[in-house]
Short mmCIF file of C-alpha atoms in Angstrom, two decimals:
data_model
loop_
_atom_site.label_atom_id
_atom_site.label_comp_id
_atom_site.label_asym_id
_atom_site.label_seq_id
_atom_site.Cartn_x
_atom_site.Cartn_y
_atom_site.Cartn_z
CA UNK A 136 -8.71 -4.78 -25.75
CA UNK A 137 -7.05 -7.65 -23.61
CA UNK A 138 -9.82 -8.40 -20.48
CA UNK A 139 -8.09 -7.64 -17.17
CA UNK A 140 -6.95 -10.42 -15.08
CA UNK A 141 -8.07 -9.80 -11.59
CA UNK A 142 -4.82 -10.77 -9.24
CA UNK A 143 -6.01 -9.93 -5.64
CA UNK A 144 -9.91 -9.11 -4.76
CA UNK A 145 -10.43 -7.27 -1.39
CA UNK A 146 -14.37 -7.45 -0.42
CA UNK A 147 -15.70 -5.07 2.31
CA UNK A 148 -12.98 -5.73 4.80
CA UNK A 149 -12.85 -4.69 8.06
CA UNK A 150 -10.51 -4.46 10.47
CA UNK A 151 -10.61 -3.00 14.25
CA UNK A 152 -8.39 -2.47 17.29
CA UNK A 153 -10.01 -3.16 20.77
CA UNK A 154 -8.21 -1.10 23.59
CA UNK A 155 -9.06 0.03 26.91
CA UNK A 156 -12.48 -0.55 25.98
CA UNK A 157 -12.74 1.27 22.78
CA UNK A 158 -13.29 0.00 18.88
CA UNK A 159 -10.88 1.86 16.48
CA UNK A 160 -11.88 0.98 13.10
CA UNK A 161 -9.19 1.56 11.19
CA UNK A 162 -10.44 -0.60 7.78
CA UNK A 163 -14.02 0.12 7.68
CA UNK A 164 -15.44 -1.68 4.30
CA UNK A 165 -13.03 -1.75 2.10
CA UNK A 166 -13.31 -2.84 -1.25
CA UNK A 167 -11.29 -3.19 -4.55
CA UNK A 168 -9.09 -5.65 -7.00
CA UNK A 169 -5.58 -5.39 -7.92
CA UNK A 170 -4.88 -6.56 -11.99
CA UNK A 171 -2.49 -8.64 -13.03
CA UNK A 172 0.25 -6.41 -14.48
CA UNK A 173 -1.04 -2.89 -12.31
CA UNK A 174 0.43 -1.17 -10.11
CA UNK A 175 -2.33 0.39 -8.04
CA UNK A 176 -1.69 3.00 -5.32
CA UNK A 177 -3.07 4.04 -1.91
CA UNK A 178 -2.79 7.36 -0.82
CA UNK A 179 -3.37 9.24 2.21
CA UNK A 180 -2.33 11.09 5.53
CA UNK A 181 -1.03 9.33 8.40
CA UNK A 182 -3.97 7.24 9.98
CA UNK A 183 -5.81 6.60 6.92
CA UNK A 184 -5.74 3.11 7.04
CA UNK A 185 -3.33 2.58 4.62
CA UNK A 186 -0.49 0.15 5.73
CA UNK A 187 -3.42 -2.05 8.24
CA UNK A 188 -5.26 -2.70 4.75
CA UNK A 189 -1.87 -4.02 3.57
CA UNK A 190 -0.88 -5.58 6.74
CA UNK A 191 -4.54 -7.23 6.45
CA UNK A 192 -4.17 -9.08 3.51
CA UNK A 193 -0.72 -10.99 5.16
CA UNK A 194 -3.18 -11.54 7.89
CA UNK A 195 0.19 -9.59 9.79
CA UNK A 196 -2.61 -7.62 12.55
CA UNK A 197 -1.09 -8.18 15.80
CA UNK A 198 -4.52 -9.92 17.40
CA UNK A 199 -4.86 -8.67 20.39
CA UNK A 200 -5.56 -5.66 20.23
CA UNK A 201 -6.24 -5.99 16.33
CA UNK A 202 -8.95 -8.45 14.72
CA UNK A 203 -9.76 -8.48 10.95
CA UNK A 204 -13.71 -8.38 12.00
CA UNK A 205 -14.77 -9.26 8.48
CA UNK A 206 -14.79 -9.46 4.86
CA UNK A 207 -13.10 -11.56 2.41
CA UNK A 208 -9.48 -11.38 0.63
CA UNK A 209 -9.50 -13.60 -2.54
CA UNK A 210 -5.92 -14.21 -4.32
CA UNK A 211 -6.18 -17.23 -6.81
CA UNK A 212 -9.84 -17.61 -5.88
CA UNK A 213 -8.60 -18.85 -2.46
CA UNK A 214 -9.59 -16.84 0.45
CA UNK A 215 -6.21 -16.10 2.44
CA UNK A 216 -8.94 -15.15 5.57
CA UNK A 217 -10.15 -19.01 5.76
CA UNK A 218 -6.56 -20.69 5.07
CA UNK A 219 -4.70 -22.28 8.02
CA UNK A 220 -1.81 -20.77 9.02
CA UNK A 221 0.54 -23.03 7.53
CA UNK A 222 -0.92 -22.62 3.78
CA UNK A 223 -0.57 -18.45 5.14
CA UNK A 224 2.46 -18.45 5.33
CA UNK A 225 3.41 -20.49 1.99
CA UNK A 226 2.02 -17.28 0.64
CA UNK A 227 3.62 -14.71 2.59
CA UNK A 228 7.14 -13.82 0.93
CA UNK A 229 6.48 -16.19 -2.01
CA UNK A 230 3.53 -15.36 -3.51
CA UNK A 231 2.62 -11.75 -2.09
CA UNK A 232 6.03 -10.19 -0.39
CA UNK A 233 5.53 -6.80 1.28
CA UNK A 234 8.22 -4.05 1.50
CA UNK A 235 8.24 -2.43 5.23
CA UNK A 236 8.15 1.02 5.99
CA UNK A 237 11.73 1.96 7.77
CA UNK A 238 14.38 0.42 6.17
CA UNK A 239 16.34 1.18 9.17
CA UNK A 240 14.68 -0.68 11.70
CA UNK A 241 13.02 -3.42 9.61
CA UNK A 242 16.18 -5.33 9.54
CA UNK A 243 17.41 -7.64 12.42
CA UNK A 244 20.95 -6.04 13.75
CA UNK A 245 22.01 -9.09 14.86
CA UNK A 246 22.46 -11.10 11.68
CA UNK A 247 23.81 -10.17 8.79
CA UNK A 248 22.62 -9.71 5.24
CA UNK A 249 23.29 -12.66 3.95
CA UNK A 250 21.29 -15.15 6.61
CA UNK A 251 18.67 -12.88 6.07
CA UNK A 252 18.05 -12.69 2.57
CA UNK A 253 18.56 -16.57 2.09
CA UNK A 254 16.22 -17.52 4.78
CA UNK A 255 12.90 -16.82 2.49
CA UNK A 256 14.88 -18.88 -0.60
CA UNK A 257 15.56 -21.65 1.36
CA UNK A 258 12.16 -22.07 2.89
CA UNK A 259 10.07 -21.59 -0.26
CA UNK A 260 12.42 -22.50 -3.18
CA UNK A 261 13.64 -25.75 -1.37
CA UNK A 262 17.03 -24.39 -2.42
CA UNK A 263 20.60 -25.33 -0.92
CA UNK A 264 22.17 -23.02 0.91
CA UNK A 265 25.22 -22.73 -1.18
CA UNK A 266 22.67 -22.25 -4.13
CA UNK A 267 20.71 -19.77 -1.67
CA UNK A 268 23.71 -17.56 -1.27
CA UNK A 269 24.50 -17.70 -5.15
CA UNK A 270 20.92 -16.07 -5.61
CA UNK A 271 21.03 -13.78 -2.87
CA UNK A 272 24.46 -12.27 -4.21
CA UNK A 273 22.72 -12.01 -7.41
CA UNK A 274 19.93 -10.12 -6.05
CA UNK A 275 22.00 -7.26 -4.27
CA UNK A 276 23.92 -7.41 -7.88
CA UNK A 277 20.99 -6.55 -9.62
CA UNK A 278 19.41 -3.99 -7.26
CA UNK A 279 22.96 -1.95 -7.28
CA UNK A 280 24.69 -3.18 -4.35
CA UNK A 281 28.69 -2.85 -4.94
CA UNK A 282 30.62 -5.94 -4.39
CA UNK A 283 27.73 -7.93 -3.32
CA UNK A 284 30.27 -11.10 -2.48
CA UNK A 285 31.56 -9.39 0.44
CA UNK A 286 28.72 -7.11 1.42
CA UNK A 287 26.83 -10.02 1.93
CA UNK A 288 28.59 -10.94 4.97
CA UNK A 289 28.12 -7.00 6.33
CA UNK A 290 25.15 -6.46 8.82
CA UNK A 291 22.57 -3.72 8.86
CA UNK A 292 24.43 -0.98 10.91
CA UNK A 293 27.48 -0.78 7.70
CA UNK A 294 24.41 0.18 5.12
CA UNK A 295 23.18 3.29 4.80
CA UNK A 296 19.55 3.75 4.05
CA UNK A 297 18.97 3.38 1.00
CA UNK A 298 21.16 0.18 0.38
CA UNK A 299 18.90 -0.77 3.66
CA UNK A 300 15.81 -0.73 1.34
CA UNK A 301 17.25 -2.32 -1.35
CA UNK A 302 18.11 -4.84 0.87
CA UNK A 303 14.25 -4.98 1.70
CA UNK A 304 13.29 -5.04 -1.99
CA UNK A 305 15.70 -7.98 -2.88
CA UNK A 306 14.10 -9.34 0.04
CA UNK A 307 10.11 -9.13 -0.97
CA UNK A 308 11.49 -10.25 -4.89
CA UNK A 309 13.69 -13.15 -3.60
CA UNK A 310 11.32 -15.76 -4.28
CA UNK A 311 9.79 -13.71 -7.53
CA UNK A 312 6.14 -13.25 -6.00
CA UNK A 313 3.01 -12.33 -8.34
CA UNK A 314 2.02 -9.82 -5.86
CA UNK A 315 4.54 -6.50 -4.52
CA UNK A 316 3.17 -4.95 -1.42
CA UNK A 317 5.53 -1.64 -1.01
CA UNK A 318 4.79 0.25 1.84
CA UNK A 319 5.96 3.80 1.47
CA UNK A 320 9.70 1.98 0.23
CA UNK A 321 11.21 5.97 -0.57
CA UNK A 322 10.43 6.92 3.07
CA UNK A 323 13.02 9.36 4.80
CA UNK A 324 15.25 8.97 1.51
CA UNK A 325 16.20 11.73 -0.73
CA UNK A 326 14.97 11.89 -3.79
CA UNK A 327 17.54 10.45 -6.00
CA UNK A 328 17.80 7.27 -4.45
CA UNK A 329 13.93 7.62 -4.27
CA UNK A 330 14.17 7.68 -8.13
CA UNK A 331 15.95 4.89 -8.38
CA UNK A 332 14.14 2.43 -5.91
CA UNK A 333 11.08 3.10 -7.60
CA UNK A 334 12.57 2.87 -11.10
CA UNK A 335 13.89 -0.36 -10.02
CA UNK A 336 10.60 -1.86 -8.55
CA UNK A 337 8.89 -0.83 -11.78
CA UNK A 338 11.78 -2.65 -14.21
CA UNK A 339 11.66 -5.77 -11.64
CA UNK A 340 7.64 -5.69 -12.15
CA UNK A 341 7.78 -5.52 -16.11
CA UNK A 342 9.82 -8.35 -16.63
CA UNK A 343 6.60 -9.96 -16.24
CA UNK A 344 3.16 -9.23 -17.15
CA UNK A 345 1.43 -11.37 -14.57
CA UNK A 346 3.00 -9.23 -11.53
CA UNK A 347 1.25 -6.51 -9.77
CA UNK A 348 2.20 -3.49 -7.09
CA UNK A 349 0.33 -2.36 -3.91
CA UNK A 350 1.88 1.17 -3.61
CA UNK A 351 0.84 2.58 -0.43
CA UNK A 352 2.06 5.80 0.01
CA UNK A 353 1.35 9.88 0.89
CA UNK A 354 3.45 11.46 -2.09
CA UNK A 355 1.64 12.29 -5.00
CA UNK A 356 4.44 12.80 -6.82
CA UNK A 357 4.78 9.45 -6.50
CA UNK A 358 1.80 8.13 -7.75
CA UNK A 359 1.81 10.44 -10.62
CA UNK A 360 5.36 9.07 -11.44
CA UNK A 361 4.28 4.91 -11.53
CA UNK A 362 0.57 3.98 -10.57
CA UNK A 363 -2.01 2.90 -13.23
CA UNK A 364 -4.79 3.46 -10.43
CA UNK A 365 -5.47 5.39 -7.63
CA UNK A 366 -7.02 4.86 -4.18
CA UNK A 367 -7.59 7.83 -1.84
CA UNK A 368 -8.17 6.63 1.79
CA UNK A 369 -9.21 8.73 4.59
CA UNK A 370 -10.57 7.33 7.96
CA UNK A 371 -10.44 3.28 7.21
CA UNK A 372 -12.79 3.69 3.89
CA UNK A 373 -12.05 4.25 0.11
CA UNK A 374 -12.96 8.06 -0.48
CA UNK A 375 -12.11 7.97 -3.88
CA UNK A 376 -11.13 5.18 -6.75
CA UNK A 377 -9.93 5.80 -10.22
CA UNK A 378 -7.27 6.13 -12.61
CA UNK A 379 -4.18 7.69 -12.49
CA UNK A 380 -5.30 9.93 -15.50
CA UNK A 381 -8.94 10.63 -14.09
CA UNK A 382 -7.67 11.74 -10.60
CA UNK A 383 -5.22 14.09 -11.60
CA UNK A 384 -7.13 15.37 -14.69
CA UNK A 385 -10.65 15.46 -12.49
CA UNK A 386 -10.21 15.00 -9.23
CA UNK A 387 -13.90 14.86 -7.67
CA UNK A 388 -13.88 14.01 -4.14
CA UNK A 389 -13.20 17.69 -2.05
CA UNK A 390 -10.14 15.70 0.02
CA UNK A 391 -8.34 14.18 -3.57
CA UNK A 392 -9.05 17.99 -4.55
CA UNK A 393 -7.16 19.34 -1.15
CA UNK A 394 -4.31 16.96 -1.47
CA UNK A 395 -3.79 17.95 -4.97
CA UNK A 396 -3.80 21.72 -4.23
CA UNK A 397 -1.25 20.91 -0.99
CA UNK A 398 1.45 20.09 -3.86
CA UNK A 399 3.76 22.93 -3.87
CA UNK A 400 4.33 24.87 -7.40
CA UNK A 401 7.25 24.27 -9.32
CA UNK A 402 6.45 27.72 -11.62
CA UNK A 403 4.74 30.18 -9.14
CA UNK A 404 6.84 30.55 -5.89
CA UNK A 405 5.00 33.06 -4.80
CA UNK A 406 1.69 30.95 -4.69
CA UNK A 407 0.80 30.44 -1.21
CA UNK A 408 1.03 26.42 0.23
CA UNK A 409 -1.94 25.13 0.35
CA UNK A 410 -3.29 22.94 3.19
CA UNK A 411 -7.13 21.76 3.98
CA UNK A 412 -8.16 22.80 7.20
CA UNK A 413 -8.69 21.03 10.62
CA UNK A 414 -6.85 17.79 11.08
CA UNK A 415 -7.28 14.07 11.17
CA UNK A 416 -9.62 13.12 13.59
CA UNK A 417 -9.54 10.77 16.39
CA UNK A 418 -10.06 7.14 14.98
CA UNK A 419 -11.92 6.50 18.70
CA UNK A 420 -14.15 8.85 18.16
CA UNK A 421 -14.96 9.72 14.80
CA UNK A 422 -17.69 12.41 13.46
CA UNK A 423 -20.86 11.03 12.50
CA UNK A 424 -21.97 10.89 8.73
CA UNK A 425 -19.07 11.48 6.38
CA UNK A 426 -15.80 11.50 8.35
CA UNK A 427 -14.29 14.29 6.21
CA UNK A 428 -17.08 16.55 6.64
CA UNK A 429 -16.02 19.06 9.77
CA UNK A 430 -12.66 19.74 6.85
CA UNK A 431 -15.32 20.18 3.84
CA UNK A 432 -15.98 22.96 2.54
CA UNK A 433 -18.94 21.58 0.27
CA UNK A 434 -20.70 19.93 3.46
CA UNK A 435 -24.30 20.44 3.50
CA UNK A 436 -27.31 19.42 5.85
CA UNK A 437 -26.93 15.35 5.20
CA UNK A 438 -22.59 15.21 5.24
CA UNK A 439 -23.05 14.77 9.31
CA UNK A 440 -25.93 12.45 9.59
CA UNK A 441 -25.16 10.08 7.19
CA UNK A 442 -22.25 7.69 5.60
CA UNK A 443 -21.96 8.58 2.21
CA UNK A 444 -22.16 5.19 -0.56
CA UNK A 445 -19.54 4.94 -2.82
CA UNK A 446 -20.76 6.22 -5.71
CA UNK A 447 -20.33 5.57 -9.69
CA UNK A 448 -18.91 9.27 -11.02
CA UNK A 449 -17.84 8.02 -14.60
CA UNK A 450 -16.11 4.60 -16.20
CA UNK A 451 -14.13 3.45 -13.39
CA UNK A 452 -14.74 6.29 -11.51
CA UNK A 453 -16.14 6.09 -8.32
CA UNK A 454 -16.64 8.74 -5.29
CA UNK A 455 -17.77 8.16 -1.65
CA UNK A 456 -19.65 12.01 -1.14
CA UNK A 457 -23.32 12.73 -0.88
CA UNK A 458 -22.91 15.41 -3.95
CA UNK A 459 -22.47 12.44 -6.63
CA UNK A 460 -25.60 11.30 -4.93
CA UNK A 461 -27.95 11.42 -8.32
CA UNK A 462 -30.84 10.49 -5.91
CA UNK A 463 -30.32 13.41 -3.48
CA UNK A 464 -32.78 16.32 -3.55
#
């Protein structure tokens, strides 16, 4: 078997939010690699952590309030957390490009299209801008855009949006980058152009085996339909780390389980919907010892007094719960 490739390594980072006196710590120790030719998923509800882990390794935290506290982000066995800021952002929509979430507010209203598709190619291909503009046209040709020559010269508000996010996507691949960072791109679309942006991420991604995707998102569906491997966030730390086969097939951590069971049923509609109990809590005041035990319905005397390790369940495998805990009594 071909030895994976390790693209992007992500080493106990941490990153916080100081406000009126408080420490939100919304990446809390997280840890894990993204292979060359992957696509690897995050999944999770709303205040997970998901997009700051993203935002993190752009070194995009708005500082203040944000700080990434520590930890170490290693992408060709450079550490983007000790570069200066010019060497940064060499990296930023050339090497690792990020898809936004909103497609309808991520572009700037005030220019159109064109200017801002061509910006990235001009500053990191050293193209012309005639040569710039040949590209760019090509791009929004290839992602499905009709008449690209004249829709070029449209702005924002005359897309709808789903041409808005393929605008976005022939953004991030503009300058070809090694490293896709889509975060939730099928948001607030319906499901057939959802379909298609994801099929065209994935045929964009193939044409080379070196390239990788960071698919943050709360659909399972989703994953299912294009990860390799699977990361289940909840509170800032990795509850849960597998593959795509193992999490569905096995799921072992008791919030994968719940988010699983939430999915409605396609062949019993009388089956009740699912939904775990309690809610998120507060990221200023979170419950001590395992953060997902006041919504567990496994919790036992240690869940509230201490943090759970991440533990080894099977090959590749691994489980942050105190009942994988082979040293418990």
């Amino acid at each position: 078997m071909k030895e994976k490739n390790i693209l992007l390594s992500v080493n106990n980072l941490k990153t916080y939010f100081y406000t009126e006196g408080k420490t939100a710590k919304a990446v809390d120790g997280v840890t894990f690699n993204i292979n060359q030719g992957e696509i690897l998923g995050i999944v999770g509800e709303s205040g997970s952590g998901k997009t700051i882990t993203s935002l993190s390794i752009l070194r995009l935290i708005p500082d203040p309030p944000g700080k990434i506290v520590s930890g170490e982000i290693l992408f060709n066995k450079n550490d983007i957390l000790k570069l200066e800021w010019d060497e940064v952002r060499k990296i930023r929509g050339n090497k690792i490009s990020m898809i936004f979430q909103e497609p309808m507010t991520s572009l700037n209203p005030v220019f159109t299209i064109g200017s801002q598709l061509i910006e990235s190619i001009i500053l990191h291909q050293k193209l012309s801008k005639k040569d710039a503009i040949d590209k760019a046209v090509n791009l929004m040709d290839k992602i499905g855009i009709p008449s690209p020559h004249q829709r070029i010269n449209d702005y924002p508000h005359q897309f709808s949006g789903g041409m808005r996010q393929r605008v976005m996507i022939a953004m991030a691949l503009s300058c070809e980058p090694d490293l896709l960072i889509a975060d939730e791109p099928t948001t607030a679309l319906d499901v057939t152009v959802q379909a298609q942006i994801l099929d065209l991420m994935i045929g964009l991604k193939n044409k080379s085996e070196h390239n990788a995707i960071l698919l943050i998102t709360h659909n399972m569906a989703v994953i299912a339909e294009t990860c390799d491997r699977v990361i289940v966030m909840y509170c800032g730390k990795i509850q849960e780390i597998s593959s795509k086969a193992d999490l569905f097939k096995k799921p072992l951590h008791p919030y994968t389980q719940g988010l699983l069971k939430a999915i409605p049923s396609i062949t019993d509609n009388k089956k009740k919907l699912f939904s775990i109990s309690g809610n998120v809590p507060d990221i200023y005041s979170l419950p001590s010892g395992c953060t997902f035990n006041p919504r567990c319905q496994y919790r036992f005397g240690i869940c509230d007094k201490e943090v759970p390790d991440l533990y080894e369940a099977g090959k590749d495998h691994f489980v942050r719960c105190h009942l994988f805990n082979k040293d418990r009594k």
